[in-house]
Short mmCIF file of C-alpha atoms in Angstrom, two decimals:
data_model
loop_
_atom_site.label_atom_id
_atom_site.label_comp_id
_atom_site.label_asym_id
_atom_site.label_seq_id
_atom_site.Cartn_x
_atom_site.Cartn_y
_atom_site.Cartn_z
CA MET A 416 -0.22 0.22 0.43
CA ASN A 417 1.75 3.16 -1.17
CA ILE A 418 -0.84 6.10 -0.37
CA LYS A 419 -0.18 9.86 -1.05
CA LEU A 420 -1.42 12.60 -0.18
CA TYR A 421 -1.93 13.52 -4.00
CA GLU A 422 -2.07 10.87 -5.39
CA PHE A 423 -5.81 9.62 -5.28
CA ASP A 424 -5.68 5.95 -7.67
CA VAL A 425 -4.02 3.67 -4.88
CA LEU A 426 -6.56 5.02 -2.02
CA GLU A 427 -9.69 3.98 -4.25
CA ALA A 428 -7.59 0.74 -5.59
CA GLU A 429 -7.97 0.30 -1.99
CA LEU A 430 -11.21 0.93 -0.74
CA THR A 431 -13.08 -0.85 -3.92
CA GLU A 432 -11.38 -4.18 -1.72
CA LEU A 433 -14.05 -3.05 0.84
CA SER A 434 -17.44 -3.38 1.63
CA PRO A 435 -19.64 -0.32 1.15
CA VAL A 436 -20.10 -0.29 5.83
CA HIS A 437 -16.43 -0.91 6.12
CA ARG A 438 -15.46 2.39 3.47
CA LEU A 439 -18.02 3.96 5.54
CA VAL A 440 -15.98 3.23 8.63
CA PHE A 441 -12.76 5.39 6.74
CA ALA A 442 -14.68 8.03 5.79
CA ALA A 443 -16.27 9.01 9.43
CA SER A 444 -12.41 7.91 10.42
CA CYS A 445 -11.11 10.76 8.61
CA CYS A 446 -14.31 13.21 9.81
CA GLU A 447 -13.52 12.76 13.22
CA ARG A 448 -9.28 14.11 12.78
CA LEU A 449 -10.80 17.57 10.54
CA LEU A 450 -13.85 17.98 12.93
CA PRO A 451 -11.77 19.93 15.71
CA ASN A 452 -11.48 22.71 13.46
CA TYR A 453 -14.42 23.54 12.72
CA SER A 454 -15.43 24.55 16.60
CA LEU A 455 -11.78 27.52 15.72
CA VAL A 456 -14.02 29.73 13.75
CA LYS A 457 -16.83 29.42 16.24
CA GLN A 458 -14.43 30.22 19.20
CA GLU A 459 -12.74 33.53 16.77
CA ASP A 460 -15.67 34.98 15.15
CA GLY A 461 -18.20 33.29 17.26
CA TRP A 462 -20.38 32.16 13.87
CA GLY A 463 -22.01 27.89 13.58
CA ASP A 464 -22.30 25.97 15.60
CA PRO A 465 -20.60 22.71 16.53
CA SER A 466 -22.97 20.11 17.88
CA ILE A 467 -24.65 20.35 14.07
CA LEU A 468 -22.10 18.78 12.94
CA ARG A 469 -21.24 16.62 15.16
CA ASN A 470 -24.40 14.57 15.94
CA ALA A 471 -23.83 14.26 11.91
CA LEU A 472 -21.12 12.06 12.45
CA ASN A 473 -22.38 10.60 15.58
CA GLU A 474 -25.50 9.33 13.71
CA VAL A 475 -23.44 8.31 10.86
CA TRP A 476 -21.68 6.01 13.76
CA SER A 477 -24.87 4.61 14.74
CA PHE A 478 -25.60 3.19 10.65
CA ILE A 479 -21.69 1.94 11.08
CA GLU A 480 -23.11 0.04 14.31
CA GLY A 481 -25.73 -1.42 12.58
CA LYS A 482 -29.09 1.73 12.67
CA PRO A 483 -30.91 1.32 9.71
CA VAL A 484 -30.32 4.42 7.24
CA ASN A 485 -33.29 6.28 6.58
CA ALA A 486 -33.17 8.28 3.03
CA LYS A 487 -34.96 11.19 4.67
CA GLN A 488 -33.01 11.95 7.45
CA ILE A 489 -29.39 11.87 5.37
CA CYS A 490 -31.71 14.83 3.33
CA GLN A 491 -32.66 16.29 6.35
CA LEU A 492 -28.96 16.28 8.09
CA LEU A 493 -27.62 16.72 5.25
CA LYS A 494 -29.57 19.91 5.09
CA VAL A 495 -28.53 21.40 7.92
CA CYS A 496 -25.25 20.48 7.77
CA ASP A 497 -25.03 22.25 4.17
CA GLU A 498 -26.04 25.61 5.77
CA ALA A 499 -23.45 25.32 8.40
CA VAL A 500 -20.07 25.00 5.92
CA PRO A 501 -18.90 28.62 6.90
CA ASN A 502 -18.88 31.30 4.38
CA ALA A 503 -15.86 33.57 3.84
CA ASP A 504 -18.70 36.66 3.30
CA TYR A 505 -19.60 36.12 7.07
CA VAL A 506 -16.47 34.40 8.64
CA SER A 507 -13.54 36.87 8.18
CA GLY A 508 -12.63 37.07 11.31
CA SER A 509 -11.27 33.65 11.22
CA GLN A 510 -7.95 32.79 9.90
CA TYR A 511 -9.05 28.44 9.75
CA ASP A 512 -11.98 28.96 7.61
CA VAL A 513 -10.87 27.22 4.87
CA GLU A 514 -10.00 24.57 7.44
CA ALA A 515 -13.69 24.93 9.53
CA GLN A 516 -14.88 25.03 5.14
CA GLU A 517 -13.57 21.48 4.95
CA ALA A 518 -14.64 19.84 7.88
CA ALA A 519 -17.53 21.10 7.87
CA SER A 520 -17.79 19.50 3.48
CA ALA A 521 -16.37 16.14 4.19
CA ILE A 522 -19.08 15.54 6.81
CA CYS A 523 -21.73 16.78 4.18
CA PHE A 524 -20.35 14.75 1.95
CA THR A 525 -19.57 11.74 4.42
CA LEU A 526 -23.57 11.60 4.92
CA GLU A 527 -24.59 11.34 1.50
CA ALA A 528 -21.88 8.18 1.17
CA CYS A 529 -24.41 6.97 3.56
CA LEU A 530 -26.94 6.52 0.38
CA ALA A 531 -24.53 6.35 -1.67
CA PRO A 532 -20.55 4.52 -0.46
CA THR A 533 -19.22 4.50 -3.81
CA PRO A 534 -14.81 4.66 -3.89
CA LYS A 535 -14.88 8.09 -5.08
CA ASN A 536 -17.90 9.56 -3.18
CA ILE A 537 -15.41 7.95 -0.19
CA ILE A 538 -12.65 10.37 -2.33
CA LYS A 539 -13.77 12.93 -1.75
CA VAL A 540 -13.67 12.96 2.30
CA ALA A 541 -10.02 11.40 1.60
CA LYS A 542 -9.04 14.98 -0.51
CA CYS A 543 -11.17 17.43 1.97
CA VAL A 544 -8.00 15.94 4.55
CA MET A 545 -5.57 16.33 1.81
CA ASN A 546 -6.81 20.12 0.83
CA THR A 547 -7.07 20.64 4.93
CA ILE A 548 -3.54 19.46 5.17
CA ASP A 549 -2.70 21.67 2.41
CA GLY A 550 -4.22 24.73 2.30
CA TYR A 551 -2.65 25.17 5.87
CA LEU A 552 0.45 24.82 5.41
CA SER A 553 0.20 27.33 2.60
CA ALA A 554 -1.06 30.20 5.01
CA MET A 555 1.59 29.08 7.57
CA LYS A 556 4.28 29.45 4.49
CA ASP A 557 2.70 33.24 3.50
CA ILE A 558 3.56 34.22 7.26
CA GLU A 559 6.99 33.34 6.62
CA ASP A 560 7.77 34.38 3.18
CA PRO A 561 4.66 35.67 1.35
CA ASN A 562 7.05 35.55 -1.75
CA TRP A 563 7.89 31.67 -1.52
CA TRP A 564 5.08 30.51 -4.41
CA GLU A 565 6.55 32.14 -6.87
CA GLU A 566 10.09 30.67 -5.46
CA LYS A 567 8.51 27.29 -5.69
CA SER A 568 6.79 25.24 -8.48
CA LEU A 569 3.14 23.44 -7.81
CA GLU A 570 5.26 20.09 -7.93
CA GLU A 571 7.78 21.36 -5.67
CA LYS A 572 4.93 22.86 -3.84
CA LYS A 573 3.75 18.88 -2.80
CA GLU A 574 7.04 16.97 -2.32
CA GLU A 575 7.83 19.95 1.00
CA PHE A 576 4.05 19.94 2.08
CA SER A 577 3.79 15.62 1.58
CA LYS A 578 6.94 15.29 4.15
CA HIS A 579 5.06 17.82 6.77
CA VAL A 580 4.97 15.82 9.83
CA PHE A 581 1.15 16.59 9.40
CA ALA A 582 0.87 15.02 6.10
CA ILE A 583 3.33 12.30 7.19
CA ARG A 584 1.17 11.02 10.51
CA GLU A 585 -2.36 11.90 8.32
CA ILE A 586 -0.79 9.05 5.44
CA ALA A 587 0.12 6.38 8.10
CA LYS A 588 -3.38 6.84 9.91
CA GLN A 589 -5.24 5.82 6.92
CA SER A 590 -3.19 3.25 5.84
CA GLU A 591 -2.97 1.35 9.75
CA ASP A 592 -7.41 2.84 9.41
CA LEU A 593 -7.38 0.26 5.98
CA GLN A 594 -5.41 -2.08 7.05
CA LYS A 595 -7.26 -2.86 10.35
CA LEU A 596 -10.75 -2.97 8.26
CA LYS A 597 -8.54 -5.40 5.23
CA THR A 598 -8.69 -8.06 8.50
CA VAL A 599 -11.30 -7.32 9.89
CA GLU A 600 -14.36 -9.10 7.59
CA LYS A 601 -17.14 -8.56 10.31
CA LEU A 602 -17.05 -5.19 11.97
CA ASP A 603 -18.20 -5.56 15.72
CA ILE A 604 -19.25 -2.15 17.86
CA ASN A 605 -15.07 -2.53 20.19
CA PHE A 606 -13.91 -2.34 17.20
CA ILE A 607 -15.96 0.03 15.85
CA GLN A 608 -15.62 2.00 18.79
CA CYS A 609 -12.06 1.80 18.98
CA LEU A 610 -10.74 3.01 16.23
CA ARG A 611 -13.03 5.86 15.99
CA THR A 612 -11.72 7.25 19.00
CA SER A 613 -8.25 5.83 18.10
CA PHE A 614 -6.40 9.29 16.46
CA VAL A 615 -5.38 10.48 20.01
CA ASN A 616 -3.91 14.06 19.51
CA GLN A 617 -5.00 16.04 22.69
CA ARG A 618 -8.42 16.46 21.05
CA LYS A 619 -6.25 18.10 18.32
CA SER A 620 -7.70 17.93 14.90
CA LEU A 621 -4.92 16.08 12.22
CA ILE A 622 -3.49 19.61 11.89
CA ASP A 623 -2.60 20.38 15.46
CA LEU A 624 -5.49 22.64 16.51
CA PRO A 625 -7.31 23.82 18.62
#
């Protein structure tokens, strides 16, 4: 398995080997590492309600644990979560609006995947992870050196970010999750709960926020 931050062909192939519910576990696990970023917009700008996304993700885990998927309920959750995606016009007081947008979008994509858990739909969640790491590191680079983008090609930028600890840690976690999911044919509550809480980062996100 050779998953990479900016390349999704290997990940898509790995997801193809998993059952639909196993794919949902992978997506929900990614969302758990993104969700803390959303709270920062509320803290800095007073906008949004993190509990909306938390409750929606909790429902996804309930579906994974065996609760019947209700299309009407999914559509209702999607509506409120979509409204919770930060708009840059309304959260200009926060420097983490992009990270919050990606967290909310990832949960929306995961809800959609509850109805159609195809590898391509799960990849949308993985791309939110990539966008979060890329966007955050780009912003930090801009602060350090406003001219850095002009000094590096796109490929050089990707190579540098792929070697950052955030990217290395995240790719390692995704690989670990996939490997565990491939070895367990039937998901039980203990396994699901263990994987759900397996990212121990002092309640911080995958980019060490907040």
